[in-house]
C-alpha cells in the first residue's frame, strides 16, 4: 500500500471544522446494512460535515447526478476495532508501576502514524486505543477516529485490566495472577477507606468504574484468568468486556469453551482476537459457538494479524464459513464494538446523523470474493483501490 | 466409538457424508447417518432438477451406463453443478449437470447420463445417490489438494537436517496421526502433498496422500525438494547465489554420473563382445603349456593413475629380492627404472610372450578387461530421475532474481518438471514463469515484509490472481497440518483479487496435482459453490476401492495398484 | 455385526443421568478406618452416602451394582498438591508476606491434572499456594471433579501456607547493579532471615490485635489473616523439610500459640519425640521420592516411625516432587512396615481430618459425600487400578466398555453415566 499523501490526511484531520460551501458527498449503493440485520435496498447517503445528513433511496434508471453510484455494491458502517494495540508497545506500558488506570492512551497517539493507513485500507475507520497488555492496568482506552486528532475530552471507553502472564517478568508488583487480583482488590479497598479524603488520580480512575460510568476491559488468555476476571467483576460489580488473547492474540480455546455458560451468566461481553491464517481450525468455529451460547461478542485485531489477507474481513469470512450468522459477524465489528466503546450513537451504524464512516464493498463483506471499493471516514473519501492495482 | 460411522460409510459404497465422520457437534444440515442403513436410493421429497441450459456435455447412452455399473466401485450421483478441471485441450469449467446422473469412480467422472430410466437407477440401489435432494445447488468437485502439507510426518523427520535427495517420505509416513478426518469433512481437502523434509536444503521424494475413508498414498515418489532460499534469509550459511550454484553443480555432477554410467554400459557391451571373440578363438586354438594370452591395453588415463600409485607394474620375486638388497634411498630409483623399462619396452617386452599362432596370423585377440562399474550414488540417482523428467523438482525460491536463475537452470538442463514453492516475488516474473510452464505453490509465509520483499497489497491472493492471469498454474499450500482448512478461503480471496472462479477451483485441484505429482481420487460435494461464504461439505465420495480393501486397516497399503485399474468405461471425464 | 454391536453403546453414552440411587454390594469395604470388611453394603442417594451396613434393601428404582471380588474404599484425599495450577501464577513475589491471597483464583478447574488425579482414585485434594514467599497464601480443599467449581470447593481458605527453609530466600538479593529500586533487595536471604520475617509478621499482627481498631483491620486482610492464625482459627500449614526447620516450626508454634500442620516433613524421623509431644499432624513427603528441596534427607521408615509414636500422619504427593500416584506412595510406606490399615487411613480419613473436612469426605459413613473408589484388587497391590470412581454420586470413571466388566453386566443395568459434560 502506497501511503496516502500526507496532505490528504492533514486535510482530513481538519474536516471536523465546519466546511465552507463544499457540496455534500452523495453515495449510492445497491444495498446497505444500516445496522447488522437491517438491510436497505438502493440507499442514497447524503454526507455533509462529516455526518450522514440523510438516507434516502434511489431508483433504477434514475440519473445519478452528482452522486457516486456503486450499483451492485454493498455498504456497511466502517469497522470499529475495540482493542487497538499500537505496534510499538514500548511507549504504552508504564514500566515501573503496573496499576496506572489514570493514564489516557490518546496522549500517546500519533494520528499520522502510517500504521493507521493500513487499517483504513481494510475498512477500519475508528478504533479504541487499547492499553498495553504488560501492565496490570495500562490505562484508559480511548476511542478515536482512525487518523484524526482525537477530541481532548473524549470519555474513556474502558479501563484495561490485563491478567495475562505478560504482566509478569518485571521487577514490580504483581508477579502472578493471584497477586494481580490482590493488587486490584487492594486498589478498590482503598476507595472504601473509612477516613474521608481526596482521592488521587489512580483512585479516581478506579472509582469511576464502580458506578458503571466507565467500563472495564479484562485481558485474559486462559481459564484461571477468565475466572479471576469474572470473580472480580462480580465482587465489585464492574461492567465491561473480557478480551481474550495476549498481545499476539493467543488464548486457550478449550478453556473458553468450558467457560461458556459461566461467561453468559457473568454478563460480561467477550472480545475475540481476529482469526489468522494460522489459527487452529477450531478457533474459527468459536464465534459461532459463542453465538449459540447466547454470548455477545466483538472482534479485536492483535498486532500480529495486520498483514496480508488477515484482518476483519478474513475473520468474518472464516467464522461465517464455520456457521456464524453473517449479521452477527458484521455486528461484531461494527455496532457491538461501537456500543461497547460508548460511541454506539456515533459510529457502528449508518443511520441518519451518525458520523459518516462508510465502507463500500463489491459484495457482502463476509464473502472473501468481495473487495473494498471505497472507504469514507468522517465524510471524506480516504481510500479507493488504486488504478494500477486493478489493471496489473 | 469413533470409527463407527466411518465403517458404515465404507461398507456401503464408501460414500462418506460429512456428517458421519467423527464430529462433536453435528449440525442439522448434514446427512443423518441412517441413510447408510437404509441405502442410497432416491430420497423422498427430492427437489425437481432445475431447467438447465444445455451443458457442454454429451450424454452417455443407457448401454454405457449399464456397462459402467458392472464395476462395483462406480457410483451414480445427482448434483446440480460439477467443476470439471481442465484436461489437455479442454478448459476448466463449472458445468450444469442437474438434469442427469454422473457416474464416478476414483475421483473421476466417467460419464454423464442425461436421462437414465428409473429402473437402472433403482438397480444401482445404494450406489445411486441424489444429492440434489439435500441441496438444490449441490456442487461436485474433485477434493481440494494442499500442495504443501505436513500431515503424517513427524516433526523430527521433517526437520532432518541431513541433505539427502534419496530419502523418501513414504518410508516414514505416520498414517496413524489423528485428526485428518476434519480436512475432507470441514474443508473439502482430500489430497495432500507431503514433502520428505523441510529443514534441509535438499530433501528426497515426497508423497501424495489421498484422504477418503482412510488416508492412503496415491503417489510414492512424487517430487524431490530443494530449498534455494527461505523467507528468513538469516541463518543460512550459503548465500542464495551459492545455493543456486550448488544446485547447478549437483545437476552437472548427476550428468557426469550418467555419462559414466552410460560409458560403463557401452564398455560392458564391448567387453562381452570381445570376451565372446576371445573365448571363441581359444576354443579353436587351444593354448599350449606356458602360453598366456595377451592382456588388453588399458586406457591411457587409467594407466597414468595406476602408474602413480605404483601399481600396474609387476615385479618378479627375483626383482624384489634385488630391490631389498639396495639401500632404502635407492629403492625408488630402482622401481622407477623398472617401470620405465616395462612401459617403454612394452612391445618389446611383451612381444615374445604372445602365442606363436597369434603372432603368426595376428588374429589372436587379447584377453578383454572387464570395465569397472561406477559406484551407485543414490543422491545422484535421484537427481538423474529429476533430470530425466521422472521425478519433479520442487524448488523453494522467493526473490525474483532467484526465480529467474532457476528458470534459466531449468532451460539449460532441460528439466521437465520444476515446481516453484513459496515464490514470494513471483508476480514480478510471472511471464517468464508462464513461459517456462512451472506450477507455483503459494503459501502463507511468516512475515515476508520483514525480510524486505516487495509485496502486493493483499499479497497472497493478489499474487495468485496475477500469476493465473499470466497463465501460470498456481496453487496453494498450507505449510502445516490442520491449517489446510484455509485453502478454500484463500481461493475465495484470490477471486476477490480478480481471479476467475474456475481458475480458483483449478488452483485447488488440477494445479495442485500438477505441483504435487499425483492426483487425488476422492471427490467432494458442497451444498453450494465451494467458494461461497457459507458453503459446507455435504459428502465426501471415496469409491476408489470399495470392497477391495477393508477400511481402517492397512491404511498405508493403498498403493498404485488400485489407481491404474480402470475398467473400460464411457468417455473418461464425461464430456466429449 | 460390529455396527449392530456398537450402536447401543452410543445410545448409552448419551443418556447422562445424575446422582441416581445406587446400591453397591458384594465388595470388600474399607470404611476409612480399620481393615477391609466383607458383607458391608453402601447405598448412594442424592450424591450422599445414605446407608452403610449389611443387607440393605434397595429402594424402588435403585440400581444395584454387584461388586463381587472388588475392593471399595473412600475416595482418596491428597493433603498437598498443585493440581490445576499454572506455575507462573502461584507465587506473588512482590512481597514476602501474602498470607491472605487465595490460591483458588489461580486454579484452572478443567486442568488435565485433575483428570489424572481422578484416575488414580483421588477425589479430594488440597491445592496449596507456591512456596517462594514466607507466607504464600491460603490453600483450598476441592474435589477433583464436579459440576461447578463452586460446588467442588469444600473449603476455600484452608490453612495459611508458611514456608521455612531456603525456598523463600530465592530471588532476594543485595544491590549488585541494575535497578536500584528493585523489590528483590529485601529480607530474607538466609534461613534465619526467613524466621525473622515470620516473627516480625506475627509480632506486628499481635500488636495490631492488641491495639486493634476492628474496622481498620477489615481493610487489611493481610493482618487479619495473621491474626486468625494467632487466634488458632486458621491452621498454619508449615513447610518444614529439614531437621532444624521442623524444630523451628515447633518453637514458633509454642512462641505464638499457633495451630500447625507440618507439610513435606522429610526429616521427621529425626524429631519423632518432639513431634509426638507437640501433637501436630504431620503430612509426610511421598516416600518414593529420593531427592528433596533443601537437601532434606528422606528415610523410608519415616511414616511407620511416626505412626508408631502415635502421630497423626498423612501422605501427600506434593508439589513438583515427581511422586507416584497417591495410592502407590501409601504402598511404599507399607513396604517398610506400616500396617495396611494405617497406610489407607493416611490417604483417606486422616488427611480429611487434618484438612478439617472429615464431615464431608474421607470415610464411608452415612451422611458423607458419595465419593468412592472401586479397585480391581487390594488397592495397595502394585497392580491395583481404580476401576470406578464416584464423586458426589456421579460415576466419573467407569470400567472400560470394551473390556466388558462382568460386574456391570450381571447388574443388568448400566450405572449412571460419566459426568463429563458438566459445567464449571
mmCIF file of C-alpha atoms in Angstrom, chain A residues 163-165 168 170-182 185-186 189 192-194 222-225 227-228 231-232 235 254-255 258-259 261-262 264, chain C residues 84 86 88-94 100-112 129 136 149 173 179 181-184 215 218-221 422-424:
data_model
loop_
_atom_site.group_PDB
_atom_site.id
_atom_site.type_symbol
_atom_site.label_atom_id
_atom_site.label_comp_id
_atom_site.label_asym_id
_atom_site.label_seq_id
_atom_site.Cartn_x
_atom_site.Cartn_y
_atom_site.Cartn_z
ATOM 1 C CA UNK A 163 -4.419 -10.597 33.861
ATOM 2 C CA UNK A 164 -2.256 -12.479 31.371
ATOM 3 C CA UNK A 165 1.250 -13.651 32.072
ATOM 4 C CA UNK A 168 4.901 -10.661 34.877
ATOM 5 C CA UNK A 170 9.238 -7.231 35.565
ATOM 6 C CA UNK A 171 10.649 -6.074 38.835
ATOM 7 C CA UNK A 172 7.357 -4.815 40.180
ATOM 8 C CA UNK A 173 4.100 -5.919 41.621
ATOM 9 C CA UNK A 174 2.360 -8.208 40.661
ATOM 10 C CA UNK A 175 4.247 -11.319 39.626
ATOM 11 C CA UNK A 176 1.317 -13.683 39.420
ATOM 12 C CA UNK A 177 -2.377 -13.916 38.750
ATOM 13 C CA UNK A 178 -3.240 -14.195 42.434
ATOM 14 C CA UNK A 179 -1.073 -11.181 43.106
ATOM 15 C CA UNK A 180 -2.719 -9.250 40.295
ATOM 16 C CA UNK A 181 -6.181 -9.859 41.696
ATOM 17 C CA UNK A 182 -4.923 -8.975 45.145
ATOM 18 C CA UNK A 185 -8.697 -5.622 45.264
ATOM 19 C CA UNK A 186 -6.337 -3.584 47.351
ATOM 20 C CA UNK A 189 -10.338 -1.402 49.024
ATOM 21 C CA UNK A 192 -13.770 2.312 50.717
ATOM 22 C CA UNK A 193 -11.451 3.583 53.395
ATOM 23 C CA UNK A 194 -13.434 4.957 56.283
ATOM 24 C CA UNK A 222 -6.646 -18.923 29.961
ATOM 25 C CA UNK A 223 -9.289 -20.332 32.259
ATOM 26 C CA UNK A 224 -7.938 -19.214 35.626
ATOM 27 C CA UNK A 225 -7.534 -15.680 34.341
ATOM 28 C CA UNK A 227 -12.417 -16.965 36.171
ATOM 29 C CA UNK A 228 -10.450 -14.376 38.106
ATOM 30 C CA UNK A 231 -14.939 -13.192 40.177
ATOM 31 C CA UNK A 232 -13.632 -9.668 40.435
ATOM 32 C CA UNK A 235 -17.385 -8.915 43.594
ATOM 33 C CA UNK A 254 -10.525 -25.221 25.263
ATOM 34 C CA UNK A 255 -10.661 -23.208 28.467
ATOM 35 C CA UNK A 258 -15.552 -24.870 29.089
ATOM 36 C CA UNK A 259 -16.414 -21.485 30.499
ATOM 37 C CA UNK A 261 -22.143 -20.982 30.440
ATOM 38 C CA UNK A 262 -20.334 -19.109 33.157
ATOM 39 C CA UNK A 264 -23.038 -15.906 29.791
ATOM 40 C CA UNK C 84 -4.859 -27.188 38.260
ATOM 41 C CA UNK C 86 -0.176 -22.777 36.265
ATOM 42 C CA UNK C 88 3.570 -18.884 36.585
ATOM 43 C CA UNK C 89 0.541 -17.825 38.567
ATOM 44 C CA UNK C 90 1.064 -19.136 42.086
ATOM 45 C CA UNK C 91 3.808 -17.026 43.653
ATOM 46 C CA UNK C 92 3.241 -13.340 44.259
ATOM 47 C CA UNK C 93 6.854 -12.339 44.666
ATOM 48 C CA UNK C 94 6.403 -8.637 45.122
ATOM 49 C CA UNK C 100 -4.307 -13.599 52.610
ATOM 50 C CA UNK C 101 -4.088 -14.356 48.892
ATOM 51 C CA UNK C 102 -6.328 -17.277 47.995
ATOM 52 C CA UNK C 103 -4.811 -19.785 45.628
ATOM 53 C CA UNK C 104 -8.298 -20.758 44.477
ATOM 54 C CA UNK C 105 -8.259 -17.983 41.890
ATOM 55 C CA UNK C 106 -5.288 -19.493 40.103
ATOM 56 C CA UNK C 107 -6.946 -22.883 39.734
ATOM 57 C CA UNK C 108 -7.968 -23.941 36.248
ATOM 58 C CA UNK C 109 -10.937 -26.117 37.071
ATOM 59 C CA UNK C 110 -10.670 -28.283 33.961
ATOM 60 C CA UNK C 111 -6.947 -28.810 34.018
ATOM 61 C CA UNK C 112 -5.854 -32.250 32.877
ATOM 62 C CA UNK C 129 -0.059 -21.756 47.083
ATOM 63 C CA UNK C 136 2.340 -17.826 50.497
ATOM 64 C CA UNK C 149 -16.031 -25.039 40.659
ATOM 65 C CA UNK C 173 19.484 -10.276 46.861
ATOM 66 C CA UNK C 179 17.542 -1.267 39.150
ATOM 67 C CA UNK C 181 14.699 0.278 43.472
ATOM 68 C CA UNK C 182 14.292 -3.419 42.832
ATOM 69 C CA UNK C 183 11.714 -5.080 45.011
ATOM 70 C CA UNK C 184 14.047 -8.009 45.430
ATOM 71 C CA UNK C 215 -12.848 -1.621 61.367
ATOM 72 C CA UNK C 218 -11.198 -5.189 57.914
ATOM 73 C CA UNK C 219 -9.229 -3.141 55.401
ATOM 74 C CA UNK C 220 -6.063 -5.095 55.986
ATOM 75 C CA UNK C 221 -6.677 -8.689 55.012
ATOM 76 C CA UNK C 422 -20.977 -30.883 33.307
ATOM 77 C CA UNK C 423 -20.296 -27.245 33.679
ATOM 78 C CA UNK C 424 -17.951 -25.250 35.736
#
